């Protein structure tokens, strides 16, 4: 598997042949010490997580129910500022703990356990690499992930459990410092990639072997990573389709098929199949039931929308009491034949009742302002 897919006509320089058995032999040699991995959404599809762009089954194809102006808006920072609810709805479905890592994720762990893994670059936000046991310092989440969260305004880090509860219940998390919106550290359109990603890219020059698994290599700058390893570094593509320039170098091996199946074939050639099974079995109890309603004492603080509704109701109730009392007072004064306050020369310090000449109350509008030092009610 592999040689028939390559567009390179000459012989390989490092590998004996462009196939999995030659890759396995090279991995067991002293020349292979720094293995790099690039992971895409295709690695997680067998876990039940849909990718983004597949027709009918991808995330973008199933977002119509969120009433978005266009599918990508759910991951746009400006749209999130205006309406965070669609993202919170989607995030609940992707929340870590809902899905079990795949055998491919367990293979990455084996690379780390055998001190072969230098860096795992991943486009995925699902944290399945972490849940499979890959050390966090070996993982570079190019597009961020659910592993941490912070305020989008002041960057204050937000508590893990509170964020988890917010995503489970759909209650929008608010920063305790500035009352800004909180979201997981997932890179939205309009945001910069993590500094850790940029700092890790130069390390690719140290690569002795690169695995490119389950990615279409269409999103930049992640896609360009495959071109940054040395020319003599073997590159192994494990994917349903050929992508990028994989196959154009003498030591490129293209293994087209389902990720988990190809990885198992490679582990057989390495003699790691039993280890793969054991590593994957260790993840079988990692799925958490998120349909449970949290206990009352674990309920999150009320969200911004709820607080605003209650504030408006409270202000309205107070106004009704005040205006009702004033209206009744004015009515009694008029019935006694006394001069109307609205027509008298009352001192400037005396409060003028909000009534019209026919003793009907004026229309009062309540404005609630957010995140300002201005008074929250104006008449």
Phi, psi and omega in degrees: 000129175123307186298324184289346181264349185282146176263358180277129187270337182277177179284159175290158180261324184257312181280155175289325178203166180268070178211171185294323180296324177289324176297316180298318180296319179295320180297332180272359180270166179287345180285342183256100182239329183243101180260128176250150182228138171242121182246141176237185185298335180297340178290331186260354183296327179287348174277351181102001179272120179290148173281188187270322195248359181296133179300136175072324183253346182287163181301316183296330181283347184243025183257004183301325182294345180272000177055049179273151176295329173199153190305318185293346182300332181297339179245026177254130187296322180292321176294320179301320179298324181279323185209091182281350187298317179301320179295317180297323177297314180292320183298326179299325180285338182255003188303132178306136183108340176285336189233148179267139175303154181267167174304328178295320175298321179293329176297320178297323177297319179299321177301320179290318180299329181264015176059030176261330186284120173272304182211138173250107173275128179229139173277346190280144180257004190277352180063019181292335175298315179297315183291338176279349178103009175290128181303137184298330181286351176265355186254132172243108181272095189300327181249022181074188180192183176278005186291336179211173183203157180199170178289137181282351180260306184254358177066017175295130179292138184253147183300137183300310184292323177295320178294319180298316180295320179298316180292326179291322185264344182083006178280125185293125179283138182237137182297130179289344182271312186234001181065021173283169179285147179245139174217159173301158182283053174266134182284118177269161171301130182100358177245155179280151175292157181301146177299327179301324178297309182297322180290335184272339184304316181299339180296341180299339179292347179269357189294133170261340180201138178234128171257128174245113191231124170065037179226147178274351182051046178250347183258122178265152005273001182304317184301329183289345182301325183296339181267355187265352176285157180303154181300329182274359182280121175298139178239128182245117177263125174240104189196163177290329183228157173291140183220159176055216179258017178297127185109354182267351179251157184298329182252025172277133178239119181255116180245094186269119182167187179288137186305309184298324181290317180293318179299320179295320178298320179294319179294326174298316180294330179277344187080024183254009189299318179295321178294321178298314180299319181292319180294321180288323178300328181295346181262000190293336179258020185273351182279134181248144179276112181263007177275350179290140177276128181297149179299161185302317182288352178256002180296141182287166173300152182296141181287173184300315182300316181296318180298318180296319179299315181294323180295316178298316180298319180295314179297317180299317180298317179296317180297319180298320179294315182295310183292325178297316180295318180294319180297318179295320179297316180295323181297317180295320180297317181295321181295332179279356180082013181281163180292135179293138179299325182294338182256356181271167177264068182293148177301153182298333183278349181275137184283128180272125181294148182272074179227154175273176183297332179270017179064023173266140183293143174289153175289131181245128177251137180253126177249128176251118181259143180252142170057041174226167178267001180289155175303146186274351174229136178229139179255000000 
